[in-house]
mmCIF file with all atom_site columns, C-alpha atoms in Angstrom:
data_model
loop_
_atom_site.group_PDB
_atom_site.id
_atom_site.type_symbol
_atom_site.label_atom_id
_atom_site.label_alt_id
_atom_site.label_comp_id
_atom_site.label_asym_id
_atom_site.label_entity_id
_atom_site.label_seq_id
_atom_site.pdbx_PDB_ins_code
_atom_site.Cartn_x
_atom_site.Cartn_y
_atom_site.Cartn_z
_atom_site.occupancy
_atom_site.B_iso_or_equiv
_atom_site.pdbx_formal_charge
_atom_site.auth_seq_id
_atom_site.auth_comp_id
_atom_site.auth_asym_id
_atom_site.auth_atom_id
_atom_site.pdbx_PDB_model_num
ATOM 1   C CA . MET A 1 1   ? 94.191  119.267 77.825  1.00 0.00 ? 174 MET A CA 1
ATOM 2   C CA . ASP A 1 2   ? 97.450  120.742 79.000  1.00 0.00 ? 175 ASP A CA 1
ATOM 3   C CA . GLU A 1 3   ? 99.004  120.526 82.445  1.00 0.00 ? 176 GLU A CA 1
ATOM 4   C CA . ARG A 1 4   ? 97.648  123.909 83.548  1.00 0.00 ? 177 ARG A CA 1
ATOM 5   C CA . GLN A 1 5   ? 94.081  122.880 82.675  1.00 0.00 ? 178 GLN A CA 1
ATOM 6   C CA . ALA A 1 6   ? 94.508  119.520 84.417  1.00 0.00 ? 179 ALA A CA 1
ATOM 7   C CA . VAL A 1 7   ? 95.732  121.232 87.578  1.00 0.00 ? 180 VAL A CA 1
ATOM 8   C CA . ALA A 1 8   ? 92.701  123.558 87.545  1.00 0.00 ? 181 ALA A CA 1
ATOM 9   C CA . ALA A 1 9   ? 90.390  120.560 87.153  1.00 0.00 ? 182 ALA A CA 1
ATOM 10  C CA . PHE A 1 10  ? 92.059  118.674 90.003  1.00 0.00 ? 183 PHE A CA 1
ATOM 11  C CA . VAL A 1 11  ? 91.930  121.733 92.252  1.00 0.00 ? 184 VAL A CA 1
ATOM 12  C CA . ALA A 1 12  ? 88.209  122.024 91.535  1.00 0.00 ? 185 ALA A CA 1
ATOM 13  C CA . LEU A 1 13  ? 87.626  118.330 92.209  1.00 0.00 ? 186 LEU A CA 1
ATOM 14  C CA . GLY A 1 14  ? 89.770  118.403 95.348  1.00 0.00 ? 187 GLY A CA 1
ATOM 15  C CA . GLN A 1 15  ? 86.914  119.754 97.440  1.00 0.00 ? 188 GLN A CA 1
ATOM 16  C CA . GLU A 1 16  ? 84.198  117.422 98.787  1.00 0.00 ? 189 GLU A CA 1
ATOM 17  C CA . THR A 1 17  ? 81.136  119.431 97.747  1.00 0.00 ? 190 THR A CA 1
ATOM 18  C CA . ARG A 1 18  ? 82.440  119.981 94.227  1.00 0.00 ? 191 ARG A CA 1
ATOM 19  C CA . LEU A 1 19  ? 83.279  116.308 93.838  1.00 0.00 ? 192 LEU A CA 1
ATOM 20  C CA . ARG A 1 20  ? 79.723  115.444 94.943  1.00 0.00 ? 193 ARG A CA 1
ATOM 21  C CA . VAL A 1 21  ? 78.335  117.948 92.420  1.00 0.00 ? 194 VAL A CA 1
ATOM 22  C CA . VAL A 1 22  ? 80.269  116.398 89.540  1.00 0.00 ? 195 VAL A CA 1
ATOM 23  C CA . ARG A 1 23  ? 79.311  112.858 90.553  1.00 0.00 ? 196 ARG A CA 1
ATOM 24  C CA . ALA A 1 24  ? 75.623  113.834 90.853  1.00 0.00 ? 197 ALA A CA 1
ATOM 25  C CA . LEU A 1 25  ? 75.696  115.476 87.426  1.00 0.00 ? 198 LEU A CA 1
ATOM 26  C CA . VAL A 1 26  ? 77.421  112.488 85.832  1.00 0.00 ? 199 VAL A CA 1
ATOM 27  C CA . VAL A 1 27  ? 74.698  110.250 87.279  1.00 0.00 ? 200 VAL A CA 1
ATOM 28  C CA . ALA A 1 28  ? 72.002  112.665 86.030  1.00 0.00 ? 201 ALA A CA 1
ATOM 29  C CA . GLY A 1 29  ? 73.286  112.327 82.477  1.00 0.00 ? 202 GLY A CA 1
ATOM 30  C CA . PRO A 1 30  ? 73.149  114.857 79.659  1.00 0.00 ? 203 PRO A CA 1
ATOM 31  C CA . ASN A 1 31  ? 69.778  116.260 80.767  1.00 0.00 ? 204 ASN A CA 1
ATOM 32  C CA . GLY A 1 32  ? 71.406  117.539 83.955  1.00 0.00 ? 205 GLY A CA 1
ATOM 33  C CA . LEU A 1 33  ? 69.694  118.904 87.043  1.00 0.00 ? 206 LEU A CA 1
ATOM 34  C CA . ALA A 1 34  ? 68.127  122.217 87.972  1.00 0.00 ? 207 ALA A CA 1
ATOM 35  C CA . ALA A 1 35  ? 70.221  124.131 90.504  1.00 0.00 ? 208 ALA A CA 1
ATOM 36  C CA . GLY A 1 36  ? 67.639  123.791 93.288  1.00 0.00 ? 209 GLY A CA 1
ATOM 37  C CA . LEU A 1 37  ? 67.284  120.052 92.822  1.00 0.00 ? 210 LEU A CA 1
ATOM 38  C CA . LEU A 1 38  ? 71.050  119.658 92.688  1.00 0.00 ? 211 LEU A CA 1
ATOM 39  C CA . ALA A 1 39  ? 71.449  121.596 95.960  1.00 0.00 ? 212 ALA A CA 1
ATOM 40  C CA . THR A 1 40  ? 68.852  119.369 97.628  1.00 0.00 ? 213 THR A CA 1
ATOM 41  C CA . GLU A 1 41  ? 70.394  116.192 96.233  1.00 0.00 ? 214 GLU A CA 1
ATOM 42  C CA . ILE A 1 42  ? 73.872  116.920 97.566  1.00 0.00 ? 215 ILE A CA 1
ATOM 43  C CA . GLY A 1 43  ? 72.669  118.578 100.767 1.00 0.00 ? 216 GLY A CA 1
ATOM 44  C CA . VAL A 1 44  ? 73.966  122.135 100.484 1.00 0.00 ? 217 VAL A CA 1
ATOM 45  C CA . SER A 1 45  ? 72.335  125.558 100.451 1.00 0.00 ? 218 SER A CA 1
ATOM 46  C CA . ALA A 1 46  ? 71.708  127.278 97.135  1.00 0.00 ? 219 ALA A CA 1
ATOM 47  C CA . THR A 1 47  ? 74.155  130.041 98.087  1.00 0.00 ? 220 THR A CA 1
ATOM 48  C CA . ASN A 1 48  ? 76.882  127.554 98.910  1.00 0.00 ? 221 ASN A CA 1
ATOM 49  C CA . LEU A 1 49  ? 76.181  125.619 95.713  1.00 0.00 ? 222 LEU A CA 1
ATOM 50  C CA . THR A 1 50  ? 76.529  128.727 93.531  1.00 0.00 ? 223 THR A CA 1
ATOM 51  C CA . PHE A 1 51  ? 80.122  129.237 94.647  1.00 0.00 ? 224 PHE A CA 1
ATOM 52  C CA . HIS A 1 52  ? 81.031  125.623 93.870  1.00 0.00 ? 225 HIS A CA 1
ATOM 53  C CA . LEU A 1 53  ? 79.256  125.620 90.494  1.00 0.00 ? 226 LEU A CA 1
ATOM 54  C CA . LYS A 1 54  ? 81.275  128.672 89.457  1.00 0.00 ? 227 LYS A CA 1
ATOM 55  C CA . GLU A 1 55  ? 84.547  126.915 90.312  1.00 0.00 ? 228 GLU A CA 1
ATOM 56  C CA . LEU A 1 56  ? 83.571  123.736 88.427  1.00 0.00 ? 229 LEU A CA 1
ATOM 57  C CA . SER A 1 57  ? 82.397  125.706 85.411  1.00 0.00 ? 230 SER A CA 1
ATOM 58  C CA . HIS A 1 58  ? 85.634  127.696 85.339  1.00 0.00 ? 231 HIS A CA 1
ATOM 59  C CA . ALA A 1 59  ? 87.574  124.395 85.377  1.00 0.00 ? 232 ALA A CA 1
ATOM 60  C CA . GLY A 1 60  ? 85.535  123.147 82.385  1.00 0.00 ? 233 GLY A CA 1
ATOM 61  C CA . LEU A 1 61  ? 83.961  120.235 84.275  1.00 0.00 ? 234 LEU A CA 1
ATOM 62  C CA . ILE A 1 62  ? 80.325  121.356 84.197  1.00 0.00 ? 235 ILE A CA 1
ATOM 63  C CA . GLN A 1 63  ? 78.154  123.493 81.970  1.00 0.00 ? 236 GLN A CA 1
ATOM 64  C CA . SER A 1 64  ? 74.852  125.298 82.347  1.00 0.00 ? 237 SER A CA 1
ATOM 65  C CA . ARG A 1 65  ? 71.903  126.244 80.218  1.00 0.00 ? 238 ARG A CA 1
ATOM 66  C CA . ARG A 1 66  ? 68.756  128.190 80.856  1.00 0.00 ? 239 ARG A CA 1
ATOM 67  C CA . GLU A 1 67  ? 65.376  126.510 80.503  1.00 0.00 ? 240 GLU A CA 1
ATOM 68  C CA . GLY A 1 68  ? 62.656  129.037 81.216  1.00 0.00 ? 241 GLY A CA 1
ATOM 69  C CA . LYS A 1 69  ? 63.333  130.399 84.698  1.00 0.00 ? 242 LYS A CA 1
ATOM 70  C CA . SER A 1 70  ? 65.579  127.475 85.686  1.00 0.00 ? 243 SER A CA 1
ATOM 71  C CA . VAL A 1 71  ? 69.302  127.056 85.236  1.00 0.00 ? 244 VAL A CA 1
ATOM 72  C CA . ILE A 1 72  ? 70.140  123.459 84.400  1.00 0.00 ? 245 ILE A CA 1
ATOM 73  C CA . TYR A 1 73  ? 73.618  122.154 85.151  1.00 0.00 ? 246 TYR A CA 1
ATOM 74  C CA . SER A 1 74  ? 75.165  119.118 83.514  1.00 0.00 ? 247 SER A CA 1
ATOM 75  C CA . ALA A 1 75  ? 78.524  117.431 83.431  1.00 0.00 ? 248 ALA A CA 1
ATOM 76  C CA . ALA A 1 76  ? 80.866  118.687 80.726  1.00 0.00 ? 249 ALA A CA 1
ATOM 77  C CA . TYR A 1 77  ? 81.658  115.248 79.404  1.00 0.00 ? 250 TYR A CA 1
ATOM 78  C CA . GLU A 1 78  ? 84.264  116.548 76.984  1.00 0.00 ? 251 GLU A CA 1
ATOM 79  C CA . GLY A 1 79  ? 86.176  118.223 79.823  1.00 0.00 ? 252 GLY A CA 1
ATOM 80  C CA . LEU A 1 80  ? 85.919  115.123 82.011  1.00 0.00 ? 253 LEU A CA 1
ATOM 81  C CA . SER A 1 81  ? 87.047  112.918 79.112  1.00 0.00 ? 254 SER A CA 1
ATOM 82  C CA . ASP A 1 82  ? 89.978  115.238 78.441  1.00 0.00 ? 255 ASP A CA 1
ATOM 83  C CA . LEU A 1 83  ? 91.010  114.966 82.094  1.00 0.00 ? 256 LEU A CA 1
ATOM 84  C CA . ILE A 1 84  ? 90.895  111.156 81.971  1.00 0.00 ? 257 ILE A CA 1
ATOM 85  C CA . ALA A 1 85  ? 92.826  111.157 78.702  1.00 0.00 ? 258 ALA A CA 1
ATOM 86  C CA . PHE A 1 86  ? 95.430  113.489 80.242  1.00 0.00 ? 259 PHE A CA 1
ATOM 87  C CA . LEU A 1 87  ? 95.949  111.008 83.073  1.00 0.00 ? 260 LEU A CA 1
ATOM 88  C CA . MET A 1 88  ? 96.045  107.934 80.856  1.00 0.00 ? 261 MET A CA 1
ATOM 89  C CA . ARG A 1 89  ? 97.909  109.359 77.838  1.00 0.00 ? 262 ARG A CA 1
ATOM 90  C CA . ASP A 1 90  ? 101.279 107.860 78.703  1.00 0.00 ? 263 ASP A CA 1
ATOM 91  C CA . CYS A 1 91  ? 99.933  104.778 80.454  1.00 0.00 ? 264 CYS A CA 1
ATOM 92  C CA . CYS A 1 92  ? 101.263 101.278 80.068  1.00 0.00 ? 265 CYS A CA 1
ATOM 93  C CA . GLN A 1 93  ? 104.697 101.792 78.511  1.00 0.00 ? 266 GLN A CA 1
ATOM 94  C CA . GLY A 1 94  ? 104.043 98.788  76.277  1.00 0.00 ? 267 GLY A CA 1
ATOM 95  C CA . ARG A 1 95  ? 102.207 96.835  78.992  1.00 0.00 ? 268 ARG A CA 1
ATOM 96  C CA . PRO A 1 96  ? 98.452  97.150  78.317  1.00 0.00 ? 269 PRO A CA 1
ATOM 97  C CA . GLU A 1 97  ? 97.601  95.014  81.361  1.00 0.00 ? 270 GLU A CA 1
ATOM 98  C CA . VAL A 1 98  ? 98.632  97.965  83.536  1.00 0.00 ? 271 VAL A CA 1
ATOM 99  C CA . CYS A 1 99  ? 95.772  100.061 82.169  1.00 0.00 ? 272 CYS A CA 1
ATOM 100 C CA . ALA A 1 100 ? 93.254  97.228  81.847  1.00 0.00 ? 273 ALA A CA 1
ATOM 101 C CA . PRO A 1 101 ? 91.456  97.976  85.149  1.00 0.00 ? 274 PRO A CA 1
ATOM 102 C CA . ALA A 1 102 ? 90.967  101.640 84.206  1.00 0.00 ? 275 ALA A CA 1
ATOM 103 C CA . VAL A 1 103 ? 89.758  100.738 80.721  1.00 0.00 ? 276 VAL A CA 1
ATOM 104 C CA . ALA A 1 104 ? 87.361  98.158  82.167  1.00 0.00 ? 277 ALA A CA 1
ATOM 105 C CA . ALA A 1 105 ? 85.973  100.715 84.641  1.00 0.00 ? 278 ALA A CA 1
ATOM 106 C CA . LEU A 1 106 ? 85.353  103.207 81.845  1.00 0.00 ? 279 LEU A CA 1
ATOM 107 C CA . SER A 1 107 ? 83.789  100.619 79.564  1.00 0.00 ? 280 SER A CA 1
ATOM 108 C CA . ALA A 1 108 ? 81.295  99.833  82.351  1.00 0.00 ? 281 ALA A CA 1
ATOM 109 C CA . CYS A 1 109 ? 79.512  103.026 81.266  1.00 0.00 ? 282 CYS A CA 1
ATOM 110 C CA . ASN A 1 110 ? 78.222  101.143 78.222  1.00 0.00 ? 283 ASN A CA 1
ATOM 111 C CA . ARG A 1 111 ? 76.891  98.112  80.094  1.00 0.00 ? 284 ARG A CA 1
ATOM 112 C CA . PRO A 1 112 ? 73.314  97.628  81.268  1.00 0.00 ? 285 PRO A CA 1
ATOM 113 C CA . PRO A 1 113 ? 72.829  98.067  85.046  1.00 0.00 ? 286 PRO A CA 1
ATOM 114 C CA . GLY A 1 114 ? 73.648  94.904  86.981  1.00 0.00 ? 287 GLY A CA 1
ATOM 115 C CA . ASP A 1 115 ? 76.084  93.579  84.360  1.00 0.00 ? 288 ASP A CA 1
ATOM 116 C CA . SER A 1 116 ? 79.498  93.215  85.975  1.00 0.00 ? 289 SER A CA 1
ATOM 117 C CA . VAL A 1 117 ? 83.037  93.378  84.663  1.00 0.00 ? 290 VAL A CA 1
ATOM 118 C CA . HIS A 1 118 ? 84.644  89.962  84.364  1.00 0.00 ? 291 HIS A CA 1
ATOM 119 C CA . ALA A 1 119 ? 88.412  89.658  84.714  1.00 0.00 ? 292 ALA A CA 1
#
């Protein structure tokens, strides 16, 4: 990810509804959510949601697929990972303890629910 792409991603995430969309889709996992269910879950109209989905898709943070008559949206994990890597690429300057909290937060994705991070 280059700086231009990172800026586009941050602009997209810098709006409350779009941030809620991304968080809901991350929670939903790779199977994603149908547009109508997503709108209900985050509390916006379908028309309003469409505008935000377009912005997030353009920024490479979500993706869509058609299943029958439904459009299913899911997080674009590669784009989200690239954004995190862009932020953390030059982290630490030889001091890994600086990045330890961020690494621990990301590694929590692989833990069973209820298991906590121990310092």
